[in-house]
């Protein structure tokens, strides 16, 4: 989302246009986002010789922090925003997706939709909180690095759970 907004505003589009955009802001735990970036993005595939296998966790954390800060800066110009934390979505998908459909003024999704397995990146799984898996992959050194890069941001968002 932040990348799309940054590209849009950098292209010279007036901030006034952002007042009519409907934005569904899905946020995730600031510890597990950098882990996911590090795990899923292989820089060497894009010709990055400095980091051929994976980005350092600190650099991934900087990306998350910059995106989050950018969204916060744009927030005053965004009149139509619904924000849902991934943890909320996975704990109560029916209620939270109802917030989305209400926000968009469209018909609610069928309840049967939430019992299905979803195929994402080749894996078929039900809607679930993936934070525990992400935390298992982070070492104490990783957690310390994330906090050194984004500790104030994590604190401001009340993200204090390291498990």
PDB file of C-alpha atoms in Angstrom:
ATOM      1  CA  UNK A   1       0.000   0.000   0.000  1.00  0.00           C
ATOM      2  CA  UNK A   2       2.698   2.460   0.986  1.00  0.00           C
ATOM      3  CA  UNK A   3       4.587   1.779  -2.250  1.00  0.00           C
ATOM      4  CA  UNK A   4       1.450   2.447  -4.299  1.00  0.00           C
ATOM      5  CA  UNK A   5       0.707   5.689  -2.467  1.00  0.00           C
ATOM      6  CA  UNK A   6       4.324   6.798  -2.710  1.00  0.00           C
ATOM      7  CA  UNK A   7       4.394   6.108  -6.441  1.00  0.00           C
ATOM      8  CA  UNK A   8       1.080   7.884  -6.927  1.00  0.00           C
ATOM      9  CA  UNK A   9       2.059  11.005  -4.964  1.00  0.00           C
ATOM     10  CA  UNK A  10       5.555  11.090  -6.489  1.00  0.00           C
ATOM     11  CA  UNK A  11       3.968  11.062  -9.945  1.00  0.00           C
ATOM     12  CA  UNK A  12       2.612  14.515  -9.173  1.00  0.00           C
ATOM     13  CA  UNK A  13      -0.964  13.502  -8.474  1.00  0.00           C
ATOM     14  CA  UNK A  14      -2.629  16.060  -6.233  1.00  0.00           C
ATOM     15  CA  UNK A  15      -3.014  15.105  -2.591  1.00  0.00           C
ATOM     16  CA  UNK A  16      -6.638  16.207  -2.941  1.00  0.00           C
ATOM     17  CA  UNK A  17      -7.241  13.062  -5.002  1.00  0.00           C
ATOM     18  CA  UNK A  18      -6.378  10.991  -1.931  1.00  0.00           C
ATOM     19  CA  UNK A  19      -9.511  12.343  -0.255  1.00  0.00           C
ATOM     20  CA  UNK A  20     -11.708  10.198  -2.519  1.00  0.00           C
ATOM     21  CA  UNK A  21      -9.616   7.018  -2.426  1.00  0.00           C
ATOM     22  CA  UNK A  22     -11.051   4.122  -0.398  1.00  0.00           C
ATOM     23  CA  UNK A  23      -8.135   2.485   1.364  1.00  0.00           C
ATOM     24  CA  UNK A  24      -8.242  -0.854   3.136  1.00  0.00           C
ATOM     25  CA  UNK A  25      -5.212  -0.761   5.395  1.00  0.00           C
ATOM     26  CA  UNK A  26      -4.119  -4.199   6.552  1.00  0.00           C
ATOM     27  CA  UNK A  27      -1.383  -3.982   9.167  1.00  0.00           C
ATOM     28  CA  UNK A  28       0.849  -6.678  10.577  1.00  0.00           C
ATOM     29  CA  UNK A  29       3.116  -7.199  13.535  1.00  0.00           C
ATOM     30  CA  UNK A  30       6.280  -5.126  13.101  1.00  0.00           C
ATOM     31  CA  UNK A  31       8.474  -8.051  14.076  1.00  0.00           C
ATOM     32  CA  UNK A  32       7.078 -10.565  11.620  1.00  0.00           C
ATOM     33  CA  UNK A  33       6.861  -8.246   8.601  1.00  0.00           C
ATOM     34  CA  UNK A  34      10.666  -7.946   8.303  1.00  0.00           C
ATOM     35  CA  UNK A  35      10.959 -11.717   8.744  1.00  0.00           C
ATOM     36  CA  UNK A  36       8.524 -12.235   5.879  1.00  0.00           C
ATOM     37  CA  UNK A  37      10.348  -9.777   3.634  1.00  0.00           C
ATOM     38  CA  UNK A  38      13.646 -11.486   4.360  1.00  0.00           C
ATOM     39  CA  UNK A  39      12.208 -14.959   3.763  1.00  0.00           C
ATOM     40  CA  UNK A  40      10.179 -14.248   0.628  1.00  0.00           C
ATOM     41  CA  UNK A  41      12.320 -11.782  -1.311  1.00  0.00           C
ATOM     42  CA  UNK A  42      15.394 -13.193  -3.036  1.00  0.00           C
ATOM     43  CA  UNK A  43      17.415 -10.153  -4.120  1.00  0.00           C
ATOM     44  CA  UNK A  44      19.684 -12.195  -6.400  1.00  0.00           C
ATOM     45  CA  UNK A  45      16.720 -12.909  -8.680  1.00  0.00           C
ATOM     46  CA  UNK A  46      16.701  -9.207  -9.492  1.00  0.00           C
ATOM     47  CA  UNK A  47      20.439  -9.049 -10.066  1.00  0.00           C
ATOM     48  CA  UNK A  48      21.351  -7.722  -6.619  1.00  0.00           C
ATOM     49  CA  UNK A  49      24.981  -8.700  -6.118  1.00  0.00           C
ATOM     50  CA  UNK A  50      25.337  -7.059  -2.716  1.00  0.00           C
ATOM     51  CA  UNK A  51      22.705  -9.360  -1.194  1.00  0.00           C
ATOM     52  CA  UNK A  52      22.366 -12.362  -3.523  1.00  0.00           C
ATOM     53  CA  UNK A  53      20.505 -14.654  -1.094  1.00  0.00           C
ATOM     54  CA  UNK A  54      18.612 -12.477   1.366  1.00  0.00           C
ATOM     55  CA  UNK A  55      18.415  -8.966   2.704  1.00  0.00           C
ATOM     56  CA  UNK A  56      19.686  -8.340   6.233  1.00  0.00           C
ATOM     57  CA  UNK A  57      16.892  -8.223   8.806  1.00  0.00           C
ATOM     58  CA  UNK A  58      17.778  -4.609   9.652  1.00  0.00           C
ATOM     59  CA  UNK A  59      17.254  -3.521   6.043  1.00  0.00           C
ATOM     60  CA  UNK A  60      13.915  -5.366   5.921  1.00  0.00           C
ATOM     61  CA  UNK A  61      12.936  -3.619   9.148  1.00  0.00           C
ATOM     62  CA  UNK A  62      13.829  -0.234   7.649  1.00  0.00           C
ATOM     63  CA  UNK A  63      11.522  -0.990   4.726  1.00  0.00           C
ATOM     64  CA  UNK A  64       8.637  -1.832   7.061  1.00  0.00           C
ATOM     65  CA  UNK A  65       9.290   1.228   9.216  1.00  0.00           C
ATOM     66  CA  UNK A  66       9.512   3.572   6.197  1.00  0.00           C
ATOM     67  CA  UNK A  67       6.268   2.203   4.740  1.00  0.00           C
ATOM     68  CA  UNK A  68       4.479   2.535   8.046  1.00  0.00           C
ATOM     69  CA  UNK A  69       5.757   6.081   8.573  1.00  0.00           C
ATOM     70  CA  UNK A  70       4.742   7.025   5.025  1.00  0.00           C
ATOM     71  CA  UNK A  71       1.189   5.813   5.595  1.00  0.00           C
ATOM     72  CA  UNK A  72       1.055   7.779   8.845  1.00  0.00           C
ATOM     73  CA  UNK A  73       2.181  10.930   7.005  1.00  0.00           C
ATOM     74  CA  UNK A  74      -0.490  10.453   4.327  1.00  0.00           C
ATOM     75  CA  UNK A  75      -3.252   9.628   6.816  1.00  0.00           C
ATOM     76  CA  UNK A  76      -4.556  13.234   7.182  1.00  0.00           C
ATOM     77  CA  UNK A  77      -5.249  13.361   3.432  1.00  0.00           C
ATOM     78  CA  UNK A  78      -7.078  10.030   3.443  1.00  0.00           C
ATOM     79  CA  UNK A  79     -10.750  10.433   4.278  1.00  0.00           C
ATOM     80  CA  UNK A  80     -11.932   6.894   3.561  1.00  0.00           C
ATOM     81  CA  UNK A  81      -9.795   4.379   5.452  1.00  0.00           C
ATOM     82  CA  UNK A  82     -10.629   1.175   7.258  1.00  0.00           C
ATOM     83  CA  UNK A  83      -7.734  -0.316   9.191  1.00  0.00           C
ATOM     84  CA  UNK A  84      -7.612  -3.947  10.204  1.00  0.00           C
ATOM     85  CA  UNK A  85      -4.777  -5.686  11.989  1.00  0.00           C
ATOM     86  CA  UNK A  86      -3.935  -9.137  10.650  1.00  0.00           C
ATOM     87  CA  UNK A  87      -4.298 -10.490  14.167  1.00  0.00           C
ATOM     88  CA  UNK A  88      -7.877  -9.153  14.271  1.00  0.00           C
ATOM     89  CA  UNK A  89      -8.634 -10.532  10.826  1.00  0.00           C
ATOM     90  CA  UNK A  90      -7.424 -14.022  11.640  1.00  0.00           C
ATOM     91  CA  UNK A  91      -9.151 -14.048  15.043  1.00  0.00           C
ATOM     92  CA  UNK A  92     -12.486 -12.988  13.579  1.00  0.00           C
ATOM     93  CA  UNK A  93     -12.531 -13.129   9.782  1.00  0.00           C
ATOM     94  CA  UNK A  94     -16.306 -12.887   9.431  1.00  0.00           C
ATOM     95  CA  UNK A  95     -16.664  -9.748  11.552  1.00  0.00           C
ATOM     96  CA  UNK A  96     -13.600  -8.038  10.118  1.00  0.00           C
ATOM     97  CA  UNK A  97     -14.404  -8.723   6.485  1.00  0.00           C
ATOM     98  CA  UNK A  98     -17.915  -7.474   7.248  1.00  0.00           C
ATOM     99  CA  UNK A  99     -16.254  -4.193   8.258  1.00  0.00           C
ATOM    100  CA  UNK A 100     -14.644  -4.140   4.801  1.00  0.00           C
ATOM    101  CA  UNK A 101     -17.848  -4.879   2.908  1.00  0.00           C
ATOM    102  CA  UNK A 102     -19.743  -2.293   4.979  1.00  0.00           C
ATOM    103  CA  UNK A 103     -16.978   0.221   4.309  1.00  0.00           C
ATOM    104  CA  UNK A 104     -17.233  -0.449   0.557  1.00  0.00           C
ATOM    105  CA  UNK A 105     -21.058  -0.574   0.660  1.00  0.00           C
ATOM    106  CA  UNK A 106     -21.148  -3.996  -0.956  1.00  0.00           C
ATOM    107  CA  UNK A 107     -22.966  -7.189   0.006  1.00  0.00           C
ATOM    108  CA  UNK A 108     -21.301  -9.251   2.769  1.00  0.00           C
ATOM    109  CA  UNK A 109     -19.336 -12.348   1.845  1.00  0.00           C
ATOM    110  CA  UNK A 110     -20.984 -15.732   2.350  1.00  0.00           C
ATOM    111  CA  UNK A 111     -20.084 -17.365   5.676  1.00  0.00           C
ATOM    112  CA  UNK A 112     -18.956 -20.500   3.820  1.00  0.00           C
ATOM    113  CA  UNK A 113     -16.085 -18.467   2.373  1.00  0.00           C
ATOM    114  CA  UNK A 114     -14.328 -18.458   5.743  1.00  0.00           C
ATOM    115  CA  UNK A 115     -14.251 -22.236   6.040  1.00  0.00           C
ATOM    116  CA  UNK A 116     -12.395 -22.725   2.768  1.00  0.00           C
ATOM    117  CA  UNK A 117      -8.702 -23.262   2.283  1.00  0.00           C
ATOM    118  CA  UNK A 118      -7.030 -20.422   0.410  1.00  0.00           C
ATOM    119  CA  UNK A 119      -4.142 -21.057  -1.947  1.00  0.00           C
ATOM    120  CA  UNK A 120      -1.449 -18.429  -1.508  1.00  0.00           C
ATOM    121  CA  UNK A 121       2.045 -18.958  -2.931  1.00  0.00           C
ATOM    122  CA  UNK A 122       1.167 -22.560  -3.689  1.00  0.00           C
ATOM    123  CA  UNK A 123      -0.004 -23.436  -0.179  1.00  0.00           C
ATOM    124  CA  UNK A 124      -3.630 -24.217   0.605  1.00  0.00           C
ATOM    125  CA  UNK A 125      -4.491 -23.199   4.154  1.00  0.00           C
ATOM    126  CA  UNK A 126      -7.403 -21.736   6.076  1.00  0.00           C
ATOM    127  CA  UNK A 127      -7.253 -18.135   7.298  1.00  0.00           C
ATOM    128  CA  UNK A 128      -4.845 -18.195  10.249  1.00  0.00           C
ATOM    129  CA  UNK A 129      -2.422 -16.075  12.220  1.00  0.00           C
ATOM    130  CA  UNK A 130       1.089 -16.734  10.919  1.00  0.00           C
ATOM    131  CA  UNK A 131       2.943 -14.686  13.556  1.00  0.00           C
ATOM    132  CA  UNK A 132       3.987 -17.720  15.617  1.00  0.00           C
ATOM    133  CA  UNK A 133       5.741 -19.241  12.606  1.00  0.00           C
ATOM    134  CA  UNK A 134       7.488 -15.949  11.875  1.00  0.00           C
ATOM    135  CA  UNK A 135       8.677 -15.570  15.441  1.00  0.00           C
ATOM    136  CA  UNK A 136      10.037 -19.137  15.411  1.00  0.00           C
ATOM    137  CA  UNK A 137      12.249 -18.189  12.478  1.00  0.00           C
ATOM    138  CA  UNK A 138      13.641 -15.081  14.210  1.00  0.00           C
ATOM    139  CA  UNK A 139      16.692 -15.416  16.429  1.00  0.00           C
ATOM    140  CA  UNK A 140      17.295 -13.284  19.511  1.00  0.00           C
ATOM    141  CA  UNK A 141      19.829 -11.331  17.446  1.00  0.00           C
ATOM    142  CA  UNK A 142      17.166 -10.705  14.787  1.00  0.00           C
ATOM    143  CA  UNK A 143      14.697  -9.507  17.407  1.00  0.00           C
ATOM    144  CA  UNK A 144      17.302  -7.189  18.912  1.00  0.00           C
ATOM    145  CA  UNK A 145      18.144  -5.797  15.454  1.00  0.00           C
ATOM    146  CA  UNK A 146      14.468  -5.183  14.681  1.00  0.00           C
ATOM    147  CA  UNK A 147      14.114  -3.310  17.952  1.00  0.00           C
ATOM    148  CA  UNK A 148      17.257  -1.249  17.350  1.00  0.00           C
ATOM    149  CA  UNK A 149      15.958  -0.158  13.931  1.00  0.00           C
ATOM    150  CA  UNK A 150      12.275   0.288  14.739  1.00  0.00           C
ATOM    151  CA  UNK A 151      11.889   0.201  18.516  1.00  0.00           C
ATOM    152  CA  UNK A 152      10.207   3.597  18.767  1.00  0.00           C
ATOM    153  CA  UNK A 153       7.821   2.683  15.958  1.00  0.00           C
ATOM    154  CA  UNK A 154       6.970  -0.644  17.600  1.00  0.00           C
ATOM    155  CA  UNK A 155       6.380   1.106  20.932  1.00  0.00           C
ATOM    156  CA  UNK A 156       4.149   3.755  19.342  1.00  0.00           C
ATOM    157  CA  UNK A 157       2.015   0.988  17.852  1.00  0.00           C
ATOM    158  CA  UNK A 158       1.893  -1.012  21.103  1.00  0.00           C
ATOM    159  CA  UNK A 159       3.747  -3.903  19.475  1.00  0.00           C
ATOM    160  CA  UNK A 160       5.616  -5.305  22.420  1.00  0.00           C
ATOM    161  CA  UNK A 161       4.929  -9.022  22.058  1.00  0.00           C
ATOM    162  CA  UNK A 162       8.061 -10.839  20.894  1.00  0.00           C
ATOM    163  CA  UNK A 163       6.377 -14.223  20.664  1.00  0.00           C
TER     164      UNK A 163
END
